[in-house]
PDB file of C-alpha atoms in Angstrom:
ATOM      1  CA  MET A   1      -2.001 -21.395 -15.352  1.00  0.00           C
ATOM      2  CA  ASN A   2      -2.490 -25.103 -15.876  1.00  0.00           C
ATOM      3  CA  PRO A   3      -5.147 -26.482 -13.407  1.00  0.00           C
ATOM      4  CA  LEU A   4      -2.935 -29.478 -12.546  1.00  0.00           C
ATOM      5  CA  ARG A   5       0.001 -27.191 -11.865  1.00  0.00           C
ATOM      6  CA  ARG A   6      -2.173 -24.945  -9.655  1.00  0.00           C
ATOM      7  CA  THR A   7      -3.453 -27.941  -7.641  1.00  0.00           C
ATOM      8  CA  THR A   8       0.075 -29.302  -7.246  1.00  0.00           C
ATOM      9  CA  LEU A   9       1.368 -25.937  -6.077  1.00  0.00           C
ATOM     10  CA  LYS A  10      -1.457 -25.542  -3.527  1.00  0.00           C
ATOM     11  CA  SER A  11      -0.870 -29.062  -2.226  1.00  0.00           C
ATOM     12  CA  THR A  12       2.876 -28.491  -1.895  1.00  0.00           C
ATOM     13  CA  ILE A  13       2.363 -25.259   0.041  1.00  0.00           C
ATOM     14  CA  ALA A  14      -0.225 -26.897   2.313  1.00  0.00           C
ATOM     15  CA  LEU A  15       2.109 -29.827   3.048  1.00  0.00           C
ATOM     16  CA  ALA A  16       5.020 -27.481   3.752  1.00  0.00           C
ATOM     17  CA  ALA A  17       2.835 -25.512   6.165  1.00  0.00           C
ATOM     18  CA  LEU A  18       1.713 -28.685   7.946  1.00  0.00           C
ATOM     19  CA  ALA A  19       5.295 -29.800   8.232  1.00  0.00           C
ATOM     20  CA  GLY A  20       6.179 -26.461   9.827  1.00  0.00           C
ATOM     21  CA  LEU A  21       8.475 -25.450   6.994  1.00  0.00           C
ATOM     22  CA  LEU A  22       6.691 -22.148   6.336  1.00  0.00           C
ATOM     23  CA  PRO A  23       6.024 -19.461   8.919  1.00  0.00           C
ATOM     24  CA  ALA A  24       2.351 -18.677   9.504  1.00  0.00           C
ATOM     25  CA  ARG A  25       2.795 -15.050   8.375  1.00  0.00           C
ATOM     26  CA  VAL A  26       3.619 -16.199   4.840  1.00  0.00           C
ATOM     27  CA  PHE A  27      -0.042 -16.862   4.090  1.00  0.00           C
ATOM     28  CA  ALA A  28      -1.610 -13.469   4.735  1.00  0.00           C
ATOM     29  CA  ALA A  29      -1.630 -10.609   7.132  1.00  0.00           C
ATOM     30  CA  GLU A  30      -4.773  -9.750   9.020  1.00  0.00           C
ATOM     31  CA  TRP A  31      -7.113  -7.609   6.904  1.00  0.00           C
ATOM     32  CA  ASN A  32      -8.228  -4.380   8.546  1.00  0.00           C
ATOM     33  CA  LYS A  33     -11.766  -4.198   7.146  1.00  0.00           C
ATOM     34  CA  ALA A  34     -12.697  -0.907   8.866  1.00  0.00           C
ATOM     35  CA  ALA A  35      -9.648   0.916   7.506  1.00  0.00           C
ATOM     36  CA  PHE A  36      -9.897  -0.410   3.956  1.00  0.00           C
ATOM     37  CA  GLU A  37     -13.656   0.253   3.728  1.00  0.00           C
ATOM     38  CA  ALA A  38     -13.392   3.779   5.205  1.00  0.00           C
ATOM     39  CA  LYS A  39     -14.917   6.483   3.008  1.00  0.00           C
ATOM     40  CA  ASN A  40     -12.436   9.253   3.851  1.00  0.00           C
ATOM     41  CA  VAL A  41      -8.842   9.684   4.996  1.00  0.00           C
ATOM     42  CA  ALA A  42      -9.713  10.493   8.625  1.00  0.00           C
ATOM     43  CA  GLU A  43     -11.766   7.274   8.980  1.00  0.00           C
ATOM     44  CA  ALA A  44      -9.006   5.220   7.325  1.00  0.00           C
ATOM     45  CA  LEU A  45      -6.360   6.598   9.699  1.00  0.00           C
ATOM     46  CA  LYS A  46      -8.652   5.991  12.675  1.00  0.00           C
ATOM     47  CA  GLY A  47      -9.224   2.403  11.516  1.00  0.00           C
ATOM     48  CA  LEU A  48      -5.457   1.895  11.333  1.00  0.00           C
ATOM     49  CA  GLY A  49      -4.972   3.416  14.781  1.00  0.00           C
ATOM     50  CA  LEU A  50      -2.759   6.174  13.371  1.00  0.00           C
ATOM     51  CA  GLY A  51      -2.642   9.612  14.915  1.00  0.00           C
ATOM     52  CA  ALA A  52      -0.928  12.873  14.059  1.00  0.00           C
ATOM     53  CA  THR A  53       1.745  12.888  11.376  1.00  0.00           C
ATOM     54  CA  ALA A  54       4.646  15.231  10.684  1.00  0.00           C
ATOM     55  CA  ASP A  55       5.580  16.291   7.151  1.00  0.00           C
ATOM     56  CA  SER A  56       8.907  14.865   6.038  1.00  0.00           C
ATOM     57  CA  LYS A  57      11.221  15.587   3.127  1.00  0.00           C
ATOM     58  CA  ASP A  58      12.802  12.159   3.777  1.00  0.00           C
ATOM     59  CA  ILE A  59       9.848  10.453   2.072  1.00  0.00           C
ATOM     60  CA  ILE A  60      10.036  10.437  -1.717  1.00  0.00           C
ATOM     61  CA  ILE A  61       6.939   9.585  -3.750  1.00  0.00           C
ATOM     62  CA  LYS A  62       7.545   8.752  -7.379  1.00  0.00           C
ATOM     63  CA  ALA A  63       4.306   8.884  -9.387  1.00  0.00           C
ATOM     64  CA  PRO A  64       3.272  10.241 -12.762  1.00  0.00           C
ATOM     65  CA  GLU A  65       2.302  13.897 -12.845  1.00  0.00           C
ATOM     66  CA  ILE A  66      -0.522  12.933 -15.218  1.00  0.00           C
ATOM     67  CA  ALA A  67      -2.004   9.424 -15.293  1.00  0.00           C
ATOM     68  CA  GLU A  68      -3.755   8.738 -18.584  1.00  0.00           C
ATOM     69  CA  SER A  69      -5.900   6.146 -16.841  1.00  0.00           C
ATOM     70  CA  GLY A  70      -6.684   5.922 -13.155  1.00  0.00           C
ATOM     71  CA  SER A  71      -7.103   2.156 -13.465  1.00  0.00           C
ATOM     72  CA  ASN A  72      -3.351   1.500 -13.249  1.00  0.00           C
ATOM     73  CA  VAL A  73      -1.146   4.144 -11.602  1.00  0.00           C
ATOM     74  CA  GLN A  74       2.460   3.192 -10.765  1.00  0.00           C
ATOM     75  CA  ILE A  75       3.521   4.470  -7.319  1.00  0.00           C
ATOM     76  CA  GLU A  76       6.942   4.145  -5.680  1.00  0.00           C
ATOM     77  CA  VAL A  77       7.688   5.300  -2.151  1.00  0.00           C
ATOM     78  CA  THR A  78      11.175   5.551  -0.685  1.00  0.00           C
ATOM     79  CA  SER A  79      11.619   6.314   3.005  1.00  0.00           C
ATOM     80  CA  ASN A  80      15.047   7.597   3.986  1.00  0.00           C
ATOM     81  CA  ILE A  81      13.939   7.658   7.622  1.00  0.00           C
ATOM     82  CA  PRO A  82      16.041   5.227   9.696  1.00  0.00           C
ATOM     83  CA  GLY A  83      14.124   2.281  11.160  1.00  0.00           C
ATOM     84  CA  THR A  84      11.150   2.486   8.795  1.00  0.00           C
ATOM     85  CA  GLN A  85       8.569  -0.056  10.020  1.00  0.00           C
ATOM     86  CA  SER A  86       5.656   0.503   7.643  1.00  0.00           C
ATOM     87  CA  ILE A  87       4.538   2.458   4.591  1.00  0.00           C
ATOM     88  CA  THR A  88       0.850   3.230   4.064  1.00  0.00           C
ATOM     89  CA  ILE A  89      -0.529   4.632   0.803  1.00  0.00           C
ATOM     90  CA  LEU A  90      -3.746   6.629   0.454  1.00  0.00           C
ATOM     91  CA  ALA A  91      -5.384   8.160  -2.621  1.00  0.00           C
ATOM     92  CA  GLU A  92      -7.217  10.963  -0.858  1.00  0.00           C
ATOM     93  CA  LYS A  93     -10.229  11.348  -3.194  1.00  0.00           C
ATOM     94  CA  ASN A  94     -10.876   7.650  -3.862  1.00  0.00           C
ATOM     95  CA  PRO A  95     -14.228   6.258  -2.665  1.00  0.00           C
ATOM     96  CA  SER A  96     -12.084   4.137  -0.285  1.00  0.00           C
ATOM     97  CA  PRO A  97      -8.836   6.119   0.117  1.00  0.00           C
ATOM     98  CA  LEU A  98      -6.673   3.451   1.788  1.00  0.00           C
ATOM     99  CA  THR A  99      -4.961   1.567  -1.029  1.00  0.00           C
ATOM    100  CA  ALA A 100      -2.132  -0.340   0.674  1.00  0.00           C
ATOM    101  CA  VAL A 101      -0.267  -0.984   3.918  1.00  0.00           C
ATOM    102  CA  PHE A 102       3.218  -2.484   3.766  1.00  0.00           C
ATOM    103  CA  GLU A 103       4.831  -3.800   6.957  1.00  0.00           C
ATOM    104  CA  LEU A 104       8.647  -3.879   6.857  1.00  0.00           C
ATOM    105  CA  SER A 105      10.748  -5.843   9.293  1.00  0.00           C
ATOM    106  CA  ASN A 106      14.268  -6.938  10.149  1.00  0.00           C
ATOM    107  CA  GLY A 107      15.904  -3.834   8.718  1.00  0.00           C
ATOM    108  CA  ALA A 108      14.186  -4.075   5.331  1.00  0.00           C
ATOM    109  CA  GLU A 109      14.847  -1.197   2.949  1.00  0.00           C
ATOM    110  CA  GLY A 110      12.225   1.550   3.193  1.00  0.00           C
ATOM    111  CA  TYR A 111      11.065   1.142  -0.406  1.00  0.00           C
ATOM    112  CA  ILE A 112       7.878  -0.115  -2.020  1.00  0.00           C
ATOM    113  CA  SER A 113       6.548  -0.144  -5.563  1.00  0.00           C
ATOM    114  CA  THR A 114       2.938  -0.877  -6.426  1.00  0.00           C
ATOM    115  CA  ARG A 115       0.109   0.015  -8.766  1.00  0.00           C
ATOM    116  CA  ILE A 116      -3.105   1.581  -7.511  1.00  0.00           C
ATOM    117  CA  LYS A 117      -6.466   2.631  -8.909  1.00  0.00           C
ATOM    118  CA  MET A 118      -7.494   6.264  -8.683  1.00  0.00           C
ATOM    119  CA  SER A 119     -10.992   7.574  -9.313  1.00  0.00           C
ATOM    120  CA  GLN A 120      -9.948  11.182  -9.985  1.00  0.00           C
ATOM    121  CA  THR A 121      -7.177  13.748  -9.659  1.00  0.00           C
ATOM    122  CA  SER A 122      -5.991  13.588  -6.074  1.00  0.00           C
ATOM    123  CA  ASN A 123      -3.075  13.675  -3.682  1.00  0.00           C
ATOM    124  CA  VAL A 124      -1.386  10.339  -3.163  1.00  0.00           C
ATOM    125  CA  ARG A 125      -0.220  10.326   0.448  1.00  0.00           C
ATOM    126  CA  ALA A 126       2.428   8.094   2.000  1.00  0.00           C
ATOM    127  CA  ILE A 127       2.536   7.641   5.764  1.00  0.00           C
ATOM    128  CA  VAL A 128       5.705   6.161   7.202  1.00  0.00           C
ATOM    129  CA  LYS A 129       5.971   4.722  10.699  1.00  0.00           C
ATOM    130  CA  ALA A 130       9.511   4.808  12.088  1.00  0.00           C
ATOM    131  CA  GLY A 131      10.800   4.859  15.634  1.00  0.00           C
ATOM    132  CA  GLY A 132       7.280   5.049  17.059  1.00  0.00           C
ATOM    133  CA  LYS A 133       6.539   8.269  15.110  1.00  0.00           C
ATOM    134  CA  LEU A 134       4.492   8.955  11.988  1.00  0.00           C
ATOM    135  CA  TYR A 135       5.717  10.947   9.012  1.00  0.00           C
ATOM    136  CA  THR A 136       3.952  11.901   5.793  1.00  0.00           C
ATOM    137  CA  ALA A 137       4.438  13.255   2.297  1.00  0.00           C
ATOM    138  CA  ALA A 138       2.028  13.804  -0.580  1.00  0.00           C
ATOM    139  CA  ARG A 139       2.147  14.179  -4.347  1.00  0.00           C
ATOM    140  CA  GLU A 140      -0.672  15.217  -6.650  1.00  0.00           C
ATOM    141  CA  VAL A 141      -1.499  12.894  -9.536  1.00  0.00           C
ATOM    142  CA  LYS A 142      -3.783  14.250 -12.250  1.00  0.00           C
ATOM    143  CA  VAL A 143      -6.085  11.545 -13.637  1.00  0.00           C
ATOM    144  CA  THR A 144      -7.577  11.993 -17.102  1.00  0.00           C
ATOM    145  CA  ILE A 145      -9.781   8.848 -17.082  1.00  0.00           C
ATOM    146  CA  GLY A 146     -11.055   7.504 -13.726  1.00  0.00           C
ATOM    147  CA  GLY A 147     -10.290   3.948 -12.746  1.00  0.00           C
ATOM    148  CA  CYS A 148     -12.273   2.853  -9.697  1.00  0.00           C
ATOM    149  CA  GLY A 149     -15.725   4.353 -10.014  1.00  0.00           C
ATOM    150  CA  GLY A 150     -17.306   6.259  -7.271  1.00  0.00           C
TER     151      GLY A 150
END
């Protein structure tokens, strides 16, 4: 990107924020350091303040059965659970298993698509919060070349 264009864009966004034209949440959500730096799934869930989950067939995880490289694995999660509020993704055997947390609001569709890094063959787990309850589903992804060290 052109440096002048980048500076102009930053300045425009800053001025819009000062003028009150952009909501504060546009900039960034709070980063949960403890959860994202956790070394196992239990620690990550504890850091997020999440408790027991129930398995659900209403959560569909679309991921490759075999990922040729763990450095770029396409993951899609669809929640058919009414009132989905958030979707959390974990790669269970990663050095830091928590890969993403998506907060959904105002009746947003329960769907996310992202790319994650995986260090080795592992379950990819989606945790959906809806109606004050937690639901989960998992799908194994076989990784032939690791992507995030460990």
